[in-house]
Short mmCIF file of N, CA and C in Angstrom, two decimals:
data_model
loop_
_atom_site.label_atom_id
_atom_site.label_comp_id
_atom_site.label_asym_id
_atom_site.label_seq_id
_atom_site.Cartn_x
_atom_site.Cartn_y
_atom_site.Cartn_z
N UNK G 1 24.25 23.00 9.16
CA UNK G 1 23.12 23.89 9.37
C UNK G 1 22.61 23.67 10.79
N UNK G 2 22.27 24.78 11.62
CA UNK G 2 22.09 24.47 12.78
C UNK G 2 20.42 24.45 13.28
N UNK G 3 19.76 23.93 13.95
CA UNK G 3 18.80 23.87 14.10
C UNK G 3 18.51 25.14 15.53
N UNK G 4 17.45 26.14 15.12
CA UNK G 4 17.28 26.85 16.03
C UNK G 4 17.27 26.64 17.75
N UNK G 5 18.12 27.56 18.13
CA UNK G 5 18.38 26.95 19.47
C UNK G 5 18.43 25.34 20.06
N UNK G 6 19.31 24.62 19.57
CA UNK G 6 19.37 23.33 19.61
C UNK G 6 19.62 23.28 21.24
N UNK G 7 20.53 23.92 21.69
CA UNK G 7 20.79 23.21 23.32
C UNK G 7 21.59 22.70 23.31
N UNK G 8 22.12 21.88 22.52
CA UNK G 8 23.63 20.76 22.28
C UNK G 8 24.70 21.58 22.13
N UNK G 9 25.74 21.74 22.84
CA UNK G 9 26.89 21.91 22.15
C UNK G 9 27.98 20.70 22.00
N UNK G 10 27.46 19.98 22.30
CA UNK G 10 28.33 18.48 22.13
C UNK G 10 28.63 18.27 20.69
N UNK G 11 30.06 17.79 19.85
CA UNK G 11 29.97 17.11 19.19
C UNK G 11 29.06 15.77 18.96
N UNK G 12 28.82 15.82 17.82
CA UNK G 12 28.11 14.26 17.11
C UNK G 12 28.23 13.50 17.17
N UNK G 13 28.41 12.29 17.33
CA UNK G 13 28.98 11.10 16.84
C UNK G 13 28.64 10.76 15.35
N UNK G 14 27.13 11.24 15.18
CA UNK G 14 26.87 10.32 13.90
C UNK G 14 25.87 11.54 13.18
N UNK G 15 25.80 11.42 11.60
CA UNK G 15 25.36 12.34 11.26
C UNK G 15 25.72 12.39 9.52
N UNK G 16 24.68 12.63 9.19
CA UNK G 16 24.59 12.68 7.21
C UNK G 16 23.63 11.22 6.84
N UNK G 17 23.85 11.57 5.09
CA UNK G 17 22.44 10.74 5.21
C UNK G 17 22.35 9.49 5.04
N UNK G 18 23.53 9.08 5.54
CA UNK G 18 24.14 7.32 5.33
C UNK G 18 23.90 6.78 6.34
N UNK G 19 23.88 7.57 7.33
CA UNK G 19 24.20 6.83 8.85
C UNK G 19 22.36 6.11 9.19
N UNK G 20 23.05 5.12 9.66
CA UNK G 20 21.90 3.85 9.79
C UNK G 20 21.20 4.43 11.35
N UNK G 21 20.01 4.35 11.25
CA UNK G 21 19.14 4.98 12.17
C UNK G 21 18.90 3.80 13.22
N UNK G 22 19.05 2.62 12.85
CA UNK G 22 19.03 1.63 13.98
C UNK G 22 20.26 1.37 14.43
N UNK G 23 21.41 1.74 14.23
CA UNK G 23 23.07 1.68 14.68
C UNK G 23 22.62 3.08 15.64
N UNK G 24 22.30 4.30 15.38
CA UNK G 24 22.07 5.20 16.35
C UNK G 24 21.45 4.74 17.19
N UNK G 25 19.74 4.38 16.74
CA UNK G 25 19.05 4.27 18.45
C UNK G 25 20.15 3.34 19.57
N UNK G 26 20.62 2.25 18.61
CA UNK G 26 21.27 1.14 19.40
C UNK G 26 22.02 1.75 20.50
N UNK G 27 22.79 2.29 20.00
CA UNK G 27 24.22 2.93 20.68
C UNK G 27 23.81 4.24 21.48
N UNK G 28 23.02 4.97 21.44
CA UNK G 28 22.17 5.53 22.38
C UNK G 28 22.26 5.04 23.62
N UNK G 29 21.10 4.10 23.35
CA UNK G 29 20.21 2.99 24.10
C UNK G 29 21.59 2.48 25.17
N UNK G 30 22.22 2.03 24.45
CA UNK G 30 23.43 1.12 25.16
C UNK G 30 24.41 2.42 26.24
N UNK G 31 24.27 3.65 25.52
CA UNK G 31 25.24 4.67 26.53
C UNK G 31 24.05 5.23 27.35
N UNK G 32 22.74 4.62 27.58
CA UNK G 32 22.01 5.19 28.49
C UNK G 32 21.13 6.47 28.49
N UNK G 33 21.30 6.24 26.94
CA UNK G 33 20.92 7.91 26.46
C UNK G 33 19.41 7.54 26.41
N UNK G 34 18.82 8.59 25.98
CA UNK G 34 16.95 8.19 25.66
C UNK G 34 16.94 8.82 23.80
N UNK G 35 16.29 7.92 23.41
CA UNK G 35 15.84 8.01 22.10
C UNK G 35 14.98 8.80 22.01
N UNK G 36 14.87 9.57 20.27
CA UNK G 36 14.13 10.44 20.57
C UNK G 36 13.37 10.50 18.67
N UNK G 37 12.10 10.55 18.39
CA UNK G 37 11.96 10.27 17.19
C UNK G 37 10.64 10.85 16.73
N UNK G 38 10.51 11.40 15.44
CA UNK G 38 10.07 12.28 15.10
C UNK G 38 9.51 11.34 13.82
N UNK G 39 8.53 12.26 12.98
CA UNK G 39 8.31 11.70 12.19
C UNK G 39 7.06 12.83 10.55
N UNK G 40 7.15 12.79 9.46
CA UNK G 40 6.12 13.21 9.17
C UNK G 40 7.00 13.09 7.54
N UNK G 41 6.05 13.98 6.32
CA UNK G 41 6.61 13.93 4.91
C UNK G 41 7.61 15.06 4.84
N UNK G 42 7.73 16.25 5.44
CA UNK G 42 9.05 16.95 4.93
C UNK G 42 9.34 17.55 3.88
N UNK G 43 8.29 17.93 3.53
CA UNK G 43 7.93 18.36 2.02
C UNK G 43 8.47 19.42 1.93
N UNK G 44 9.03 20.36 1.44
CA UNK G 44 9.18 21.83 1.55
C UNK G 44 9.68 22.28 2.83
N UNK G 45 10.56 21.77 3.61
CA UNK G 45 10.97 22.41 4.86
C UNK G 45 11.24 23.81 5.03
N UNK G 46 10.32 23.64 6.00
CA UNK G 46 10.44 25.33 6.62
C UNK G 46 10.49 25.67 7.95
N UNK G 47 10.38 27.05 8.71
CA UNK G 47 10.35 27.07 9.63
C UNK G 47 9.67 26.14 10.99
N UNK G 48 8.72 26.02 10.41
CA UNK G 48 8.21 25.15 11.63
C UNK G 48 8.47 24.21 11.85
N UNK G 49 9.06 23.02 10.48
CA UNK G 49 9.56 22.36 10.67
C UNK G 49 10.87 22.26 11.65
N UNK G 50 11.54 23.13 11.28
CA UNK G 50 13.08 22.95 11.87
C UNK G 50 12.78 23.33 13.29
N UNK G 51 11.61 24.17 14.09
CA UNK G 51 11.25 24.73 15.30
C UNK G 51 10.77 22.83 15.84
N UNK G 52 9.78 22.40 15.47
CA UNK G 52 9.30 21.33 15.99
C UNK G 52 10.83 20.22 16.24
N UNK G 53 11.90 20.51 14.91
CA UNK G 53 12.58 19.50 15.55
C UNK G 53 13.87 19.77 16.20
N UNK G 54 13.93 21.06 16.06
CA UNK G 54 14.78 21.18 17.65
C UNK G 54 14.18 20.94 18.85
N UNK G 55 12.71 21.55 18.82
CA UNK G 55 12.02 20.92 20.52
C UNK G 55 12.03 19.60 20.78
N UNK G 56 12.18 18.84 19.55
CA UNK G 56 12.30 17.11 19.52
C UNK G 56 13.70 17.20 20.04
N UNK G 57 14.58 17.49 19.75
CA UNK G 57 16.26 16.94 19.91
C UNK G 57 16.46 17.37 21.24
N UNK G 58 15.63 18.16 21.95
CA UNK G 58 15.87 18.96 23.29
C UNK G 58 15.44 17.45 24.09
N UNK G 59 14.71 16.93 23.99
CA UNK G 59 13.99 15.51 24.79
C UNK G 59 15.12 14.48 24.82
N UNK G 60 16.07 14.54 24.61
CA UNK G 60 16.48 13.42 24.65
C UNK G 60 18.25 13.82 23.87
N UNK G 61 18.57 12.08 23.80
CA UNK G 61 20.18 12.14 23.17
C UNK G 61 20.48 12.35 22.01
N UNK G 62 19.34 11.87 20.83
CA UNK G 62 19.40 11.32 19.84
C UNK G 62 18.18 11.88 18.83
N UNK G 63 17.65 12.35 17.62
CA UNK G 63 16.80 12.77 16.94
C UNK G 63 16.77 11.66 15.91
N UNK G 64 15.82 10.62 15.85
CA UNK G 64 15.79 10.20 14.58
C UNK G 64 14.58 10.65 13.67
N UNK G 65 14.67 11.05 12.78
CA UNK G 65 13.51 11.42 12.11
C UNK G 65 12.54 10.23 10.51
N UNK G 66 11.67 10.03 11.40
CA UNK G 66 11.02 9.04 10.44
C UNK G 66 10.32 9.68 8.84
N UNK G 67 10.77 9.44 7.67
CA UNK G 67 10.34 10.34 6.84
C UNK G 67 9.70 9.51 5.77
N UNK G 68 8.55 9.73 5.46
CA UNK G 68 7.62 9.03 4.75
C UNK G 68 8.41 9.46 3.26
N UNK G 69 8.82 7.88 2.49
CA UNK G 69 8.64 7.62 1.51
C UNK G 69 8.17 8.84 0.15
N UNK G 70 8.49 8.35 -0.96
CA UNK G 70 7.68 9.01 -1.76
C UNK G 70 6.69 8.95 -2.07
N UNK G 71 6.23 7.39 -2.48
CA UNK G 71 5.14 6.61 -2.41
C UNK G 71 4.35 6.82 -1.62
N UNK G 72 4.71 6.47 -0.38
CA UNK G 72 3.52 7.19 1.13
C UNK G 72 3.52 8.17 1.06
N UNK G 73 4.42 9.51 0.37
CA UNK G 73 3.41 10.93 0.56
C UNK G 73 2.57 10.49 -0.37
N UNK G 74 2.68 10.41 -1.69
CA UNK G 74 1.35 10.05 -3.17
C UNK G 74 0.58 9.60 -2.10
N UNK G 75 0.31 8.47 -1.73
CA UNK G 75 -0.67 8.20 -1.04
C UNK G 75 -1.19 9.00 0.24
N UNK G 76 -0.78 9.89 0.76
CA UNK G 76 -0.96 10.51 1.84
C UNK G 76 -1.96 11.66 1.23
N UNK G 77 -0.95 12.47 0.32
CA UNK G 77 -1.28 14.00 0.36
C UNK G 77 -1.88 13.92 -1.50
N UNK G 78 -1.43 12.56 -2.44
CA UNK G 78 -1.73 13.63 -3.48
C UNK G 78 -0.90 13.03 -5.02
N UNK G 79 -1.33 12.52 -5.54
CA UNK G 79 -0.54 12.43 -6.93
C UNK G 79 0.69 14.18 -7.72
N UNK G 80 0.29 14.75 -6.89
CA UNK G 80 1.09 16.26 -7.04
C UNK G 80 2.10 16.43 -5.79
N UNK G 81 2.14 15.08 -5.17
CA UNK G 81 3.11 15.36 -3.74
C UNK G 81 4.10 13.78 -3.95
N UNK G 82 5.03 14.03 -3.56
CA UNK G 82 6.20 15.16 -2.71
C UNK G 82 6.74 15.96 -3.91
N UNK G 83 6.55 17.31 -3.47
CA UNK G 83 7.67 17.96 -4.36
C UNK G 83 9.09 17.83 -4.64
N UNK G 84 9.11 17.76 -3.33
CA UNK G 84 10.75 17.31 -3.76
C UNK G 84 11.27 15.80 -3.12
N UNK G 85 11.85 15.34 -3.63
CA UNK G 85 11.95 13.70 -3.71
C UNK G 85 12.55 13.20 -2.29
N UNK G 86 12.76 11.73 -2.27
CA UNK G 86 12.78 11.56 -0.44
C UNK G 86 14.32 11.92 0.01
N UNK G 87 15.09 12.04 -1.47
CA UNK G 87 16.66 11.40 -1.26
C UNK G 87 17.09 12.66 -0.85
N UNK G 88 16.50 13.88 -1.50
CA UNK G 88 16.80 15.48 -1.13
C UNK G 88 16.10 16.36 0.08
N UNK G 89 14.61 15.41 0.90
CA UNK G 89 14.50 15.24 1.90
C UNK G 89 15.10 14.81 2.79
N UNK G 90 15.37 14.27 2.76
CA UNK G 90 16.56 13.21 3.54
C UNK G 90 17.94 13.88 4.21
N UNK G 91 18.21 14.13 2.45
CA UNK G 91 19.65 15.20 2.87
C UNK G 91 19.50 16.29 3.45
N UNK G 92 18.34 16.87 3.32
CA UNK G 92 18.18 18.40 3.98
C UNK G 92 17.99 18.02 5.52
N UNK G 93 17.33 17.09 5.76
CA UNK G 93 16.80 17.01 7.05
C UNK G 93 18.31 16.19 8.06
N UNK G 94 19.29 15.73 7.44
CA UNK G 94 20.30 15.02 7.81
C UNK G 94 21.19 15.88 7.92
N UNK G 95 21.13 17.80 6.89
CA UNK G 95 22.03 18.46 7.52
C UNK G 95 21.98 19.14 8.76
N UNK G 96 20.71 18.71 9.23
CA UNK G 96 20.48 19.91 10.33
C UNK G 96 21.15 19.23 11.51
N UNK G 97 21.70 20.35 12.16
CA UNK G 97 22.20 19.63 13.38
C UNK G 97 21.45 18.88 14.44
N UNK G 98 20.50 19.37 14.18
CA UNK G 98 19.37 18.91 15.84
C UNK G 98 18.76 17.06 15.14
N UNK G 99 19.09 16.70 13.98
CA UNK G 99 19.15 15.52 13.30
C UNK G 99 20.35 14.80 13.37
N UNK G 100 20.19 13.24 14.23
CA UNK G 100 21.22 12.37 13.91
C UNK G 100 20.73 11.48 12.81
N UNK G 101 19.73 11.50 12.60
CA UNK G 101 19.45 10.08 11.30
C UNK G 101 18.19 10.22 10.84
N UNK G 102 17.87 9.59 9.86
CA UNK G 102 16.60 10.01 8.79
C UNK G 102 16.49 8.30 9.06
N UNK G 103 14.75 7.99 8.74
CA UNK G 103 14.41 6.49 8.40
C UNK G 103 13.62 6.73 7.81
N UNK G 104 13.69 6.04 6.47
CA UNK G 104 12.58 6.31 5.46
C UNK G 104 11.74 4.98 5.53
N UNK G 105 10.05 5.21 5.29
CA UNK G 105 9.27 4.17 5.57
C UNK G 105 8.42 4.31 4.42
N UNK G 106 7.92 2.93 4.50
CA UNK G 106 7.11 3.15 2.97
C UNK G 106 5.68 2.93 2.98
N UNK G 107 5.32 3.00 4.78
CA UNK G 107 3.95 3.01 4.88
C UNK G 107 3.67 3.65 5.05
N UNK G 108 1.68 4.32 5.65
CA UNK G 108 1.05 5.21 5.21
C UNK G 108 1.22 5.65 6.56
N UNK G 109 1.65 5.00 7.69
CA UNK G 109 1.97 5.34 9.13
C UNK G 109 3.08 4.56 9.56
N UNK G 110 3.46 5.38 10.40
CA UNK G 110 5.49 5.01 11.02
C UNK G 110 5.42 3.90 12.31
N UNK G 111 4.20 3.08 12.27
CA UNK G 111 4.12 1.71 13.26
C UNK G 111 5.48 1.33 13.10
N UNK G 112 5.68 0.47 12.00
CA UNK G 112 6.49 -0.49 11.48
C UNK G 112 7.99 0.17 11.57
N UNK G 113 8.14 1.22 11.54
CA UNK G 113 9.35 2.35 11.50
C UNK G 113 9.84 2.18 13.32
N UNK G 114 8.58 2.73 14.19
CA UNK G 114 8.52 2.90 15.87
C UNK G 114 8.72 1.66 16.21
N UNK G 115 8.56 0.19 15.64
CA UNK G 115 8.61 -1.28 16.15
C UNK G 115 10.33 -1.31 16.05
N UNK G 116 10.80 -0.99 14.80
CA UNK G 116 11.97 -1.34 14.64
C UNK G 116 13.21 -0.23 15.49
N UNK G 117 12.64 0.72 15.69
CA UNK G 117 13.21 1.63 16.41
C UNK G 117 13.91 2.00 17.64
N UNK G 118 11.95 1.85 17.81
CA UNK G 118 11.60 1.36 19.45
C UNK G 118 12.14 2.60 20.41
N UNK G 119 11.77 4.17 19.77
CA UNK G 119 11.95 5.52 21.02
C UNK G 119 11.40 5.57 21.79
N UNK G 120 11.97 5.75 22.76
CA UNK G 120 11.76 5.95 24.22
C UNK G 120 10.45 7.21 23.82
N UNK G 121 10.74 8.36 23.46
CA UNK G 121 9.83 9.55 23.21
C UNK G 121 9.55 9.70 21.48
N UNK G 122 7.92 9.51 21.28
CA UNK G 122 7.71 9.84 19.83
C UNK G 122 7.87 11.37 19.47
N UNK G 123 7.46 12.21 19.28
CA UNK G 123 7.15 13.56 19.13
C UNK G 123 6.47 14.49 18.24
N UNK G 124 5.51 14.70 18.08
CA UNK G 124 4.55 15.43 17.08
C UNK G 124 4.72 16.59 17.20
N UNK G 125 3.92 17.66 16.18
CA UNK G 125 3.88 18.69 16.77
C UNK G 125 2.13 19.11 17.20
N UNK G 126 2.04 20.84 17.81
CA UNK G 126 0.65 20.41 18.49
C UNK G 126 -0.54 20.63 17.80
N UNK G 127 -0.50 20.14 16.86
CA UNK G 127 -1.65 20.06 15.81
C UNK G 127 -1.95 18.68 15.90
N UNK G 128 -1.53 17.88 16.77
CA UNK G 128 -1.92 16.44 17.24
C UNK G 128 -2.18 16.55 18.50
N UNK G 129 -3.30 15.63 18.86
CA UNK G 129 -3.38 15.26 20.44
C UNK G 129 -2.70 13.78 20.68
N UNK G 130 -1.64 14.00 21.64
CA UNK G 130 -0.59 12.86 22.02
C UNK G 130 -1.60 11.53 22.34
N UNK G 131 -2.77 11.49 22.61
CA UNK G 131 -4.19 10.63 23.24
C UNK G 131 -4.39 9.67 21.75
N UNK G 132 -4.43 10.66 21.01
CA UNK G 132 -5.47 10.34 19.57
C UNK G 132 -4.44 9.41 18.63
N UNK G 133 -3.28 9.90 18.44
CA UNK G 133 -2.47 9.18 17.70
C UNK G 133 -2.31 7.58 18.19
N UNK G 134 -2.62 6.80 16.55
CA UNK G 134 -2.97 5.23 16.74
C UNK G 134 -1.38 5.08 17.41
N UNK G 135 -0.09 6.02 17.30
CA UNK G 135 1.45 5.27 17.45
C UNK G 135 1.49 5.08 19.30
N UNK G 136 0.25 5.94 19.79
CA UNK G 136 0.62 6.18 21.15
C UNK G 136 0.89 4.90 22.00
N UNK G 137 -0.27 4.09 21.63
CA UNK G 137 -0.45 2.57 22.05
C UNK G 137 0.64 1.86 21.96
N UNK G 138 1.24 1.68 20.70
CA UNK G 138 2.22 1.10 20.79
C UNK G 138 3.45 1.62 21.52
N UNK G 139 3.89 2.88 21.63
CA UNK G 139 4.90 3.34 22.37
C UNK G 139 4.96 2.96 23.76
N UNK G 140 3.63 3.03 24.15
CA UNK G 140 3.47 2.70 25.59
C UNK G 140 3.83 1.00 25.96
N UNK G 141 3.62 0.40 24.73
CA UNK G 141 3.50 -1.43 25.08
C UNK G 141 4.92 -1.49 25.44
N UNK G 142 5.89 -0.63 25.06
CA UNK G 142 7.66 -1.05 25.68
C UNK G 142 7.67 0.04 26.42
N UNK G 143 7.25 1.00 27.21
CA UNK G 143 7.18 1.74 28.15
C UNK G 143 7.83 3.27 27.31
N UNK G 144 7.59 3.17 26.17
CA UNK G 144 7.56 4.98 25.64
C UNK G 144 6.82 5.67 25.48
N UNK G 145 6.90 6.82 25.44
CA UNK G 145 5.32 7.72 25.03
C UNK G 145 5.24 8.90 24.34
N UNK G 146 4.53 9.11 24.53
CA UNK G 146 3.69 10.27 22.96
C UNK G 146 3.88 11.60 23.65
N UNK G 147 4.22 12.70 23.02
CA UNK G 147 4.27 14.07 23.41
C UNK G 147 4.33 14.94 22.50
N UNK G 148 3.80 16.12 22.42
CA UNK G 148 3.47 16.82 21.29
C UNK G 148 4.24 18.36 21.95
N UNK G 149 4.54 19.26 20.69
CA UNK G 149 5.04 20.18 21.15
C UNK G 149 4.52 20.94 20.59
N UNK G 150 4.64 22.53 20.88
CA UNK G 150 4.18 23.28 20.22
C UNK G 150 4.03 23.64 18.96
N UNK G 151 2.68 24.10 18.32
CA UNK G 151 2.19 24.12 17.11
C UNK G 151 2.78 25.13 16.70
N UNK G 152 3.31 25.58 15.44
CA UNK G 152 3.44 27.08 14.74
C UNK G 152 2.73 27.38 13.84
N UNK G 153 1.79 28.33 14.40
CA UNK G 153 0.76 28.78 13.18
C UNK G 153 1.24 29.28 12.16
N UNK G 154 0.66 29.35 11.10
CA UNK G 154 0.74 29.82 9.82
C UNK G 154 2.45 29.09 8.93
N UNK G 155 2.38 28.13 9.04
CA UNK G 155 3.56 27.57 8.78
C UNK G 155 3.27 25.94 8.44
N UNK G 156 3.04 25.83 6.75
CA UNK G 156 2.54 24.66 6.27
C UNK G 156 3.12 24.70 4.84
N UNK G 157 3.68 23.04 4.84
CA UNK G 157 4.02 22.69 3.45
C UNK G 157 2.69 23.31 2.24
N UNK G 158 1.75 22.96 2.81
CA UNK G 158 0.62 23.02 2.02
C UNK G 158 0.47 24.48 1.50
N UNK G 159 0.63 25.48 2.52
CA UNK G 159 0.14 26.62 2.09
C UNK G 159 1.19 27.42 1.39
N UNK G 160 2.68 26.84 1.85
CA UNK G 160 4.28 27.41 0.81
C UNK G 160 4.07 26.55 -0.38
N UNK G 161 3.26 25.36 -1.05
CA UNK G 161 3.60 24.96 -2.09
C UNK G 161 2.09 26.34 -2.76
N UNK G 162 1.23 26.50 -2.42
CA UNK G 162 0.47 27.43 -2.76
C UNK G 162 0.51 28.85 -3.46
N UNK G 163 1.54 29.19 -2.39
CA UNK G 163 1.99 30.51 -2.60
C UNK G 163 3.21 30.39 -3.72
N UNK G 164 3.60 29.24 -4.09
CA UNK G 164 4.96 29.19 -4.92
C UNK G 164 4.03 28.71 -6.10
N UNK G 165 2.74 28.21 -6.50
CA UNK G 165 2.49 28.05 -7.21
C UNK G 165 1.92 29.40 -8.28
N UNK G 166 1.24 30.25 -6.84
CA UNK G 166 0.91 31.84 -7.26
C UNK G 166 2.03 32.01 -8.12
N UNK G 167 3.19 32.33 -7.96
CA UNK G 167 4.16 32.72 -8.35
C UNK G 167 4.94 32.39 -9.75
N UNK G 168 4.41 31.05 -9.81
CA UNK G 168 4.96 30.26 -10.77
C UNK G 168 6.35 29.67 -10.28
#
């Protein structure tokens, strides 16, 4: 599955939902490439999603995408969240091309995920200010940093689990 206007036409090296996300940054890192890492629950992927993470895969060599747990969505969003489970998150987000690797974390924020990581570029989208986020600090303590990309309005897990609930 290709991620909208990815930019890459390079073959992969690495890719599906086995491949170890710290063997990627590594080998990146080591061919001089810049890391590049993303992060959020993934609930219901949709457009904006897949828009935010091609503008992520455009930054750099490598897309790893940090994906909160099941447990950390419950705790995030909701005893009624994640709809769909991390392992089928995972896989969806591991087919897209503009994705080399998924890291699943089981806290309520991707510190501990960005320590072990360690991307050169975090990446939000712009419904964050790159300033405000607690991860910024730390990115900066090994010389990486925070950047946010464009927001897509009207394009939320929250408001597609809504409308599917209308529906039944």
């Amino acid at each position: 599955i290709a991620c909208p206007s990815s930019g890459s036409s390079e073959p992969k090296q690495h890719h599906g939902p086995a491949v170890d996300a710290l063997r990627v940054a590594r080998e990146t890192r080591e061919a001089g490439g810049t890391v590049v890492a993303t992060g959020g629950c993934f609930d219901l992927l949709h457009a904006g999603h897949a828009r935010t993470l091609s503008a992520a895969r455009r930054l750099g060599d490598c897309l790893i995408v940090c994906l909160n747990s099941d447990e950390s969505v419950r705790r995030l969003k909701g005893s009624q969240r994640p709809i769909m489970g991390e392992d089928d998150r995972a896989e969806l987000l591991s087919a897209l091309e503009c994705v080399d690797a998924v890291f699943v974390f089981g806290e309520d924020t991707p510190e501990e995920a960005l320590a072990a990581l360690r991307p050169d570029i975090w990446v939000k989208g712009g419904d964050y200010s790159a300033t405000e986020l607690p991860e910024s600090a730390l990115l900066r303590s090994w010389g990486g940093q925070t950047v946010t990309v464009p927001y897509i309005p009207a394009r939320s897990t929250t408001s597609l689990a809504a409308a599917l609930a209308e529906v039944g």
